[in-house]
Coordinates of C-alpha atoms and ligand atoms in Angstrom, one line a residue:
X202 CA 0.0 0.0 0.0
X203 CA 1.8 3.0 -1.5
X204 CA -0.7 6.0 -0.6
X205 CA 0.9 6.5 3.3
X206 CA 3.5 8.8 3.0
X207 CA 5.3 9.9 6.3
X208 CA 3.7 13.3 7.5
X209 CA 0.7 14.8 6.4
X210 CA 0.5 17.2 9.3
X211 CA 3.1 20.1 9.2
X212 CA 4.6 19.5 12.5
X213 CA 8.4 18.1 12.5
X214 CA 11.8 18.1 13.9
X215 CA 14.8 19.5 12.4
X216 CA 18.0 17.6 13.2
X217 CA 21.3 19.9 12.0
X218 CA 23.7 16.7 10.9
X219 CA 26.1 19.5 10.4
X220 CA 26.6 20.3 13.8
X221 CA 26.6 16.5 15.0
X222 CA 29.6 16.6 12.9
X223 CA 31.0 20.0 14.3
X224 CA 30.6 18.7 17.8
X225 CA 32.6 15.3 17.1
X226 CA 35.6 17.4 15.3
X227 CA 35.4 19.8 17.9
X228 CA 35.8 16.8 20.9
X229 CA 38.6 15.0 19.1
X230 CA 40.5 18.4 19.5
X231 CA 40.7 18.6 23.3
X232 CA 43.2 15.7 23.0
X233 CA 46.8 15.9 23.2
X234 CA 47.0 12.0 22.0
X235 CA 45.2 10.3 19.4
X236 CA 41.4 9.8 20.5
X237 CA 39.0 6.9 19.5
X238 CA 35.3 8.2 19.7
X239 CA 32.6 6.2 20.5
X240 CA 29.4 7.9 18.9
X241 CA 26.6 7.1 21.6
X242 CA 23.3 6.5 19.4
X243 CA 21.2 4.8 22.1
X244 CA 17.3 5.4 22.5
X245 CA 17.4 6.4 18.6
X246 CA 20.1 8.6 19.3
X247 CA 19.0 10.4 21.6
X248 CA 15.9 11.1 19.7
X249 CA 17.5 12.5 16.6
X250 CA 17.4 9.1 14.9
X251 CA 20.0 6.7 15.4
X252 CA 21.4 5.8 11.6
X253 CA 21.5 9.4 10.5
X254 CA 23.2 10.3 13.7
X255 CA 25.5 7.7 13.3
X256 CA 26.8 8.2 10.0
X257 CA 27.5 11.5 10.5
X258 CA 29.3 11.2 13.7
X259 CA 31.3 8.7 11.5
X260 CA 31.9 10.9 9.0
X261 CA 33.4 13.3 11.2
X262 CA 36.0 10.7 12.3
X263 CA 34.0 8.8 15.4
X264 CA 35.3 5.1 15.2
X265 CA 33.0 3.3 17.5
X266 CA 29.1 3.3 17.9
X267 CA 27.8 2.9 21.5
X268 CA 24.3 2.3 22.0
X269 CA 22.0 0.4 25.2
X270 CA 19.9 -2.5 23.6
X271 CA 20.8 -5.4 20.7
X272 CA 18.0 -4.7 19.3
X273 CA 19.2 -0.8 18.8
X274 CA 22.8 -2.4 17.2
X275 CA 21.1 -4.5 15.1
X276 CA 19.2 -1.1 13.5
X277 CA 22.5 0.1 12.6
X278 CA 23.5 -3.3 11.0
X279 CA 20.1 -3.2 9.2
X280 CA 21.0 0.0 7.6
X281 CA 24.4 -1.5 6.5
X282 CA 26.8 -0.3 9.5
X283 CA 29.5 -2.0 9.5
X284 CA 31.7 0.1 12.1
X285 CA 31.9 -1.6 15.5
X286 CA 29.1 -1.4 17.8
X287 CA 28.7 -1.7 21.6
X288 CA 26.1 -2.4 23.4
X289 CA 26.6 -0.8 26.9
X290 CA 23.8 -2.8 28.8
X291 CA 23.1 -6.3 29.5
X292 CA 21.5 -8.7 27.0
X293 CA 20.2 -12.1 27.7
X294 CA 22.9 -14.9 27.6
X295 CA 21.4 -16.4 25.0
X296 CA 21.2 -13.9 22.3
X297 CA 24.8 -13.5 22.4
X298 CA 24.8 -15.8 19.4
X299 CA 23.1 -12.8 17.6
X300 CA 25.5 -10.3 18.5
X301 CA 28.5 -12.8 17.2
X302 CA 26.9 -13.8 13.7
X303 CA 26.3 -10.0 13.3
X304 CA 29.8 -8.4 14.6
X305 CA 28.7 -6.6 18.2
X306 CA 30.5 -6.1 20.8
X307 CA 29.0 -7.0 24.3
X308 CA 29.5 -5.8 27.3
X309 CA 30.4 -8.5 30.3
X310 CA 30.6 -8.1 34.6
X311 CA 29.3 -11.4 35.5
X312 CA 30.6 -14.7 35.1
X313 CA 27.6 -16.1 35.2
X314 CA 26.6 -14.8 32.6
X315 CA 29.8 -15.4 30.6
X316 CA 29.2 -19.1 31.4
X317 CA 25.5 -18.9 30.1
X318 CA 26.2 -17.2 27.1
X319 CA 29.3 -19.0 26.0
X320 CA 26.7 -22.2 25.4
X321 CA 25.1 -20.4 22.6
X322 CA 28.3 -19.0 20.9
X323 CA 30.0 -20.9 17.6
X324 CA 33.3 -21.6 16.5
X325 CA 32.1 -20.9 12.7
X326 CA 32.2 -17.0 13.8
X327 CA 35.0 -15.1 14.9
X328 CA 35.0 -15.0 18.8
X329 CA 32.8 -12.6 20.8
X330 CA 34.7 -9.0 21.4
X331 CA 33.9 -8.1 24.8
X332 CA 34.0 -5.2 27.1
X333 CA 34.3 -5.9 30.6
X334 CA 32.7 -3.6 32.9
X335 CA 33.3 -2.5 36.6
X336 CA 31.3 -0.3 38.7
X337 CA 33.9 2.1 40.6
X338 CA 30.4 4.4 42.2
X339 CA 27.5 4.4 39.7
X340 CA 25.7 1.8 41.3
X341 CA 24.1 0.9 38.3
X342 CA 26.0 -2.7 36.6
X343 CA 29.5 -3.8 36.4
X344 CA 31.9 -5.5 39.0
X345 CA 33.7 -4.1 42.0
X346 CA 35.8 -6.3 44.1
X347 CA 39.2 -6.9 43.5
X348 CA 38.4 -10.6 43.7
X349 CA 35.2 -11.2 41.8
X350 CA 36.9 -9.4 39.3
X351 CA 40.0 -11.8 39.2
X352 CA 37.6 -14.5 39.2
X353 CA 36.4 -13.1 36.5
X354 CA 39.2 -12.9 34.6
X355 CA 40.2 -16.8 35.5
X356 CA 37.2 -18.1 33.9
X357 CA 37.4 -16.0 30.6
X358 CA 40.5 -18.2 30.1
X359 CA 38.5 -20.9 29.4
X360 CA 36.1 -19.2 27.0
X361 CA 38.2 -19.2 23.8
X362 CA 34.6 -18.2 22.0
X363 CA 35.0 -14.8 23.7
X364 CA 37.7 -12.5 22.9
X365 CA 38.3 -9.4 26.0
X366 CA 38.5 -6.2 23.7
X367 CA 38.1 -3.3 26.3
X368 CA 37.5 -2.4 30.0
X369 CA 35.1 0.4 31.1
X370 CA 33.1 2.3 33.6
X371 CA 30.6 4.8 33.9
X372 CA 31.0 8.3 36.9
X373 CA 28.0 8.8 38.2
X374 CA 29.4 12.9 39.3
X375 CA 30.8 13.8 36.1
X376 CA 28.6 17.2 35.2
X377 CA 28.7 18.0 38.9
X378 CA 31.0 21.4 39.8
X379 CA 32.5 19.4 42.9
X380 CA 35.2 16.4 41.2
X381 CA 36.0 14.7 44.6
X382 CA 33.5 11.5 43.9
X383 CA 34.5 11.9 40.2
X384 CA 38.2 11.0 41.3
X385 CA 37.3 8.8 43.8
X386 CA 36.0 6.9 40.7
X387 CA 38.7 7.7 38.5
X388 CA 41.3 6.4 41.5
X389 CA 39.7 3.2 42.2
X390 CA 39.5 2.8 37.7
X391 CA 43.3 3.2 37.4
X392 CA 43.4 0.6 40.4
X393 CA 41.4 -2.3 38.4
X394 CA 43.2 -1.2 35.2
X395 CA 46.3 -2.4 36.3
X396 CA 44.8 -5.2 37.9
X397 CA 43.6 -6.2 34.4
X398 CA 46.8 -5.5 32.7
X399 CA 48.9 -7.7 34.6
X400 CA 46.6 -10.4 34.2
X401 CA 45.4 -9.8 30.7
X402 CA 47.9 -7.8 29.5
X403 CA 47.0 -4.3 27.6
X404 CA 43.3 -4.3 26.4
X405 CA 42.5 -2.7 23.0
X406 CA 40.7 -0.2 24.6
X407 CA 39.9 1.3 27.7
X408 CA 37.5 3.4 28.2
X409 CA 35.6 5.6 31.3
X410 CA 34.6 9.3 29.5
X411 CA 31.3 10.4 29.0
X412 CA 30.6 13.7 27.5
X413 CA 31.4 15.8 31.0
X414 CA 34.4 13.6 31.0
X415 CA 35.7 14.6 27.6
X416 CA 35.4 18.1 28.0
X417 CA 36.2 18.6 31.7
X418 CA 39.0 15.8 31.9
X419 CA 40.8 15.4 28.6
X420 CA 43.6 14.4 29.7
X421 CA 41.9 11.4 31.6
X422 CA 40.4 9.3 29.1
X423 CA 42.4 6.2 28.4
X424 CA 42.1 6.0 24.9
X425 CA 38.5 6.1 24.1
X426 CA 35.5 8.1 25.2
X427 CA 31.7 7.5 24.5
X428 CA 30.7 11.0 23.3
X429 CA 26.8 11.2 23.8
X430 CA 24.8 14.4 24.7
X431 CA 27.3 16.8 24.0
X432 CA 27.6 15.1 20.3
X433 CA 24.4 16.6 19.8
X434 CA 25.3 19.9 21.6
X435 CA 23.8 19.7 24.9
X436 CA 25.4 20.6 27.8
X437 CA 25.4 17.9 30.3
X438 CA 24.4 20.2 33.2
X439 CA 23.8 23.7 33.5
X440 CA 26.5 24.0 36.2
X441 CA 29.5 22.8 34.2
X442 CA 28.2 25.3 31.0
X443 CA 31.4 27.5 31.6
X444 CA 33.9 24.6 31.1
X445 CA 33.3 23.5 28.3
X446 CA 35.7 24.3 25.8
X447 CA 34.0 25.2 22.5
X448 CA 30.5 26.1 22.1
X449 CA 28.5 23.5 20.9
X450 CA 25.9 23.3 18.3
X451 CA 22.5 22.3 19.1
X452 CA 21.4 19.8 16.5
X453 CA 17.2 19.4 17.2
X454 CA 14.7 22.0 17.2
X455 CA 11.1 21.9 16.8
X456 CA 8.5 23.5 14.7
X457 CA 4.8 23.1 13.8
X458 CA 2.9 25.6 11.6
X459 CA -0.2 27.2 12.6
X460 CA -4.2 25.9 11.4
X461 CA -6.5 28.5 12.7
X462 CA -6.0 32.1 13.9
X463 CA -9.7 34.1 15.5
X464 CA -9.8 37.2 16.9
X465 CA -11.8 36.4 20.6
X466 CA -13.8 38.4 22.2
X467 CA -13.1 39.8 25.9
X468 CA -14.0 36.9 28.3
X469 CA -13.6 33.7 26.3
X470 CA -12.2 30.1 27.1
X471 CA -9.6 28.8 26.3
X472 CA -8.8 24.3 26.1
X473 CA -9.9 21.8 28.3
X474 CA -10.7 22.6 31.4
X475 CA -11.6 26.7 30.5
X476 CA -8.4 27.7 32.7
X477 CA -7.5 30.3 30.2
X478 CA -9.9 33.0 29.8
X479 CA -9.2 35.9 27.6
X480 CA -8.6 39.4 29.9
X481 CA -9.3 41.5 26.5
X482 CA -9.6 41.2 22.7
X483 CA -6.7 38.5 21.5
X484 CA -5.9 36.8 18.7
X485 CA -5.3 32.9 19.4
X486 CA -4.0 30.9 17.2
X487 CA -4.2 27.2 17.3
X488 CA -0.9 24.6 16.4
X489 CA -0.8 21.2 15.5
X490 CA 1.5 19.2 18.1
X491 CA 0.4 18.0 22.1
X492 CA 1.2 15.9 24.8
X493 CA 0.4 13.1 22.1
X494 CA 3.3 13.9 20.5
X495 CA 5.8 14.3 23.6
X496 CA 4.9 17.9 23.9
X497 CA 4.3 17.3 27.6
X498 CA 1.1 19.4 28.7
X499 CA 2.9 20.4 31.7
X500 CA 4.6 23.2 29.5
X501 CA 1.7 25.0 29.5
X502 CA 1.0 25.3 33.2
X503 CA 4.1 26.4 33.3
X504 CA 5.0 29.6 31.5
X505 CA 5.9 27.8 28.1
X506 CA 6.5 30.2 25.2
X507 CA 6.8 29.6 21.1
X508 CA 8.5 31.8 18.8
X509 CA 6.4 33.3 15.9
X510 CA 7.8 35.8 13.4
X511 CA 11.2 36.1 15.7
X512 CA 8.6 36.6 18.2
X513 CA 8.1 35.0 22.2
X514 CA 4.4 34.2 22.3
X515 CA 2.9 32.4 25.0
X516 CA 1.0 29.2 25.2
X517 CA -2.6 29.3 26.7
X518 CA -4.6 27.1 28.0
X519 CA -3.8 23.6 28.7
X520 CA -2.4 21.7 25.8
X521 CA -4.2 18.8 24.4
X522 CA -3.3 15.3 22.5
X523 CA -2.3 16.6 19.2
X524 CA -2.9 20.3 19.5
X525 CA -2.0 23.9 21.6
X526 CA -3.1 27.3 21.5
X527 CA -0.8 29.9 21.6
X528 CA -2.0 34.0 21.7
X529 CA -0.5 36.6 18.9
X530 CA 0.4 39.8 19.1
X531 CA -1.6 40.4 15.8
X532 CA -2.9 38.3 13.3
X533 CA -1.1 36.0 10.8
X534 CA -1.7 33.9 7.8
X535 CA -2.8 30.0 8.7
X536 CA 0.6 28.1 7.8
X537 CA 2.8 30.7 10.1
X538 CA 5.7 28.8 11.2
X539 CA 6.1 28.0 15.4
X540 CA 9.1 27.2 16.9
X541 CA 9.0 25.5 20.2
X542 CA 12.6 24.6 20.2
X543 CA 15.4 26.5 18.3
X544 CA 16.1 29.5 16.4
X545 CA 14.1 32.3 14.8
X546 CA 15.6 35.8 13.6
X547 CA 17.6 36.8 16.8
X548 CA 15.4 35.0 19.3
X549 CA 16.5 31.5 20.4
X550 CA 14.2 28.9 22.7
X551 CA 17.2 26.2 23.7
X552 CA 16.9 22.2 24.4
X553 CA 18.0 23.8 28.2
X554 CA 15.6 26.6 28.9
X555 CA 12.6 23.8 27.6
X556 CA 14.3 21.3 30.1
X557 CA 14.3 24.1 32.8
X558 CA 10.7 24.7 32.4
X559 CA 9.9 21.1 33.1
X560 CA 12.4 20.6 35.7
X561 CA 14.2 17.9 33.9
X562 CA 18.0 17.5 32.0
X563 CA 18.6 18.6 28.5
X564 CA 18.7 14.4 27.7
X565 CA 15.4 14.0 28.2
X566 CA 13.8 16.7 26.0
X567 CA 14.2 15.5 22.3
X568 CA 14.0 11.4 23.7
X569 CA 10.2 12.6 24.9
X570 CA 9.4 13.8 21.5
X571 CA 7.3 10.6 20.1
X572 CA 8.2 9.3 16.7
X573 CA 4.8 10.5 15.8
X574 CA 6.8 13.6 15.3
X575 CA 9.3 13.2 11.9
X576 CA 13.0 13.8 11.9
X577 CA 13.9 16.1 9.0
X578 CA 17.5 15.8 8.2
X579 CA 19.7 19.2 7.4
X580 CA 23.2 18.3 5.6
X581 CA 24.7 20.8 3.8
X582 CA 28.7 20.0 4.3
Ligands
PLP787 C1 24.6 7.0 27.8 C2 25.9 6.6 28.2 C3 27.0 7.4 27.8 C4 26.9 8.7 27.2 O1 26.8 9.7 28.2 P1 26.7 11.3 27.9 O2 26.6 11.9 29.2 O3 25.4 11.4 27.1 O4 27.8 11.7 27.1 C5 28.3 6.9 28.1 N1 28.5 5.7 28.7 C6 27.4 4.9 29.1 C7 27.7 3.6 29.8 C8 26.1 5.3 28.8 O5 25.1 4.5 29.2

């Protein structure tokens, strides 16, 4: 059935590939030494849409692709990626024999699990690269004790079907102002890294920088870091904005295009609810995007503006599934673009200031945006 194309509605997202690949040329620049990036593409990279994100942080010299789920590496396989690909989380033993066939990297910090999935590898592939994760304070997954770790490392003899290709951990401080838990990390990293060398000898790569980490830290990041929200151009945290090096480029913004304008009448409602009553004569315009479409309704209890004609307009009213009303200055034609995220004339709403007015982190603003929403891709270079 050929008569579905993509979008009918004029609402979309604008990714700038451009600056994806600014950001990554900008990052490999902090380093005195030679600097393997790995391009973090998880939850569709980070809601710009993994494969196009991808091959443009390749482009711009990344080596590595980092994502959380096999099924997200097996996307970038799909579209005919053939750079190595790691996933960061934990899969279940027994679709290791996936990630073999198709050339993923895995990551490992349990020997139970190595035990479980080694059953379902095959000697007709090329053995399983791993990355062998330790937790030095995030909590989250990865080993910690010297001697669960050596244990570790004793069994993985055995397990010719799995190859160890890197070490890594994850700070849980890293965009905080205050390094002291950050190097308590760091400390206790250096620690197993030697432990591993003298066992294993040197690992391909080693690995422990996020984005805060590559820009704060240069000179602490092995020889690989896993460049994610700042590869997009969002700051980590607000707090750390002054360090970072370079400006970065914000690649997603957001824009829908107005259906109905009317002129109301002193004393009118507004949206569900009526909590938006008009105080004189205004001109309200209605827009095509809601809650249904990420645009959590929440931005409109609290003080959420849109940018028509260069202009800062306020929303009004609650906003609904798939639409918002906004009020005008003064009229304009139906089809008037909005921007809710990103640049018009002089006037800019950022990924930050939309994150401040939900109390949440720059990560989670473009991720909430549904895929009801298409990705339009800018590319000029
Ligand atoms: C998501 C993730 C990253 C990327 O972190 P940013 O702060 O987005 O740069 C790096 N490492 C791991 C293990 C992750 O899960």
């Amino acid at each position: 059935m050929a008569f579905k194309q993509t979008s009918y509605r004029d609402t979309w997202a604008d990714i700038n590939l451009d600056h994806i690949k600014y950001n990554v040329r900008e990052v490999k620049k902090q380093f005195k030494q030679q600097m393997n990036v790995m391009a973090v593409v998880k939850a569709d990279g980070y809601g710009h849409g993994a494969v196009e994100t991808a091959r443009a942080a390749l482009d711009a010299g990344a080596g590595f692709l980092g994502v959380a789920l096999l099924e997200e590496a097996l996307e970038l396989r799909e579209a005919g990626i053939e750079e190595p690909v790691l996933v960061l989380g934990r899969i279940n033993p027994e679709d290791a024999k996936t990630a073999q066939k198709y050339h993923i990297r895995l990551t490992v910090f349990q020997k139970e699990w190595m035990e479980e999935a080694q059953k379902f590898l095959s000697s007709e592939f090329s053995p399983l690269p791993i990355h062998i994760k330790v937790d030095t304070g995030m909590g989250r997954i990865g080993m910690k004790e010297d001697q669960e770790i050596l244990s570790f490392l004793a069994a993985l003899e055995e397990h010719s079907l799995m190859e160890a290709e890197g070490l890594f951990t994850h700070f849980a401080t890293a965009d905080e102002k205050e390094t002291s838990y950050w190097q308590s990390q760091y400390r206790r990293f250096l620690q197993i890294a030697g432990l591993l060398n003298s066992s294993l000898g040197p690992l391909a790569y080693v690995h422990c920088g996020n984005s805060a980490t590559a820009l704060r830290f240069p000179d602490h990041c092995f020889n690989m870091v896993r460049f994610g929200i700042s590869m997009y151009g969002l700051t980590p945290s607000e707090e750390i904005t002054d360090e970072i090096p370079f400006s970065l480029k914000e690649a997603f913004s957001l824009h829908s295009r107005i259906v109905q304008v009317k002129k109301c009448a002193p004393g009118e409602n507004i949206s569900y609810g009526a909590t938006y009553t008009t105080s004189g004569e205004e001109w309200i315009a209605t827009v095509p995007i809601g809650y249904g479409d990420g645009w959590y309704r929440y931005h409109s209890s609290n003080g959420g503006e849109v940018l028509v004609n260069g202009e800062k307009v306020p929303i009004v009213g609650r906003i609904c599934m798939d639409q918002m009303m906004i009020r005008l200055k003064e009229p304009v034609p139906v089809g008037t673009k909005v921007t809710l995220i990103g640049r018009q004339k002089d006037r800019h709403i950022s990924v930050l200031d939309a994150a401040r007015r939900l109390g949440t982190i720059t990560y989670e603003i473009p991720c909430m945006i549904s895929s009801r929403v298409p990705r339009r891709y800018i590319q000029k270079e």
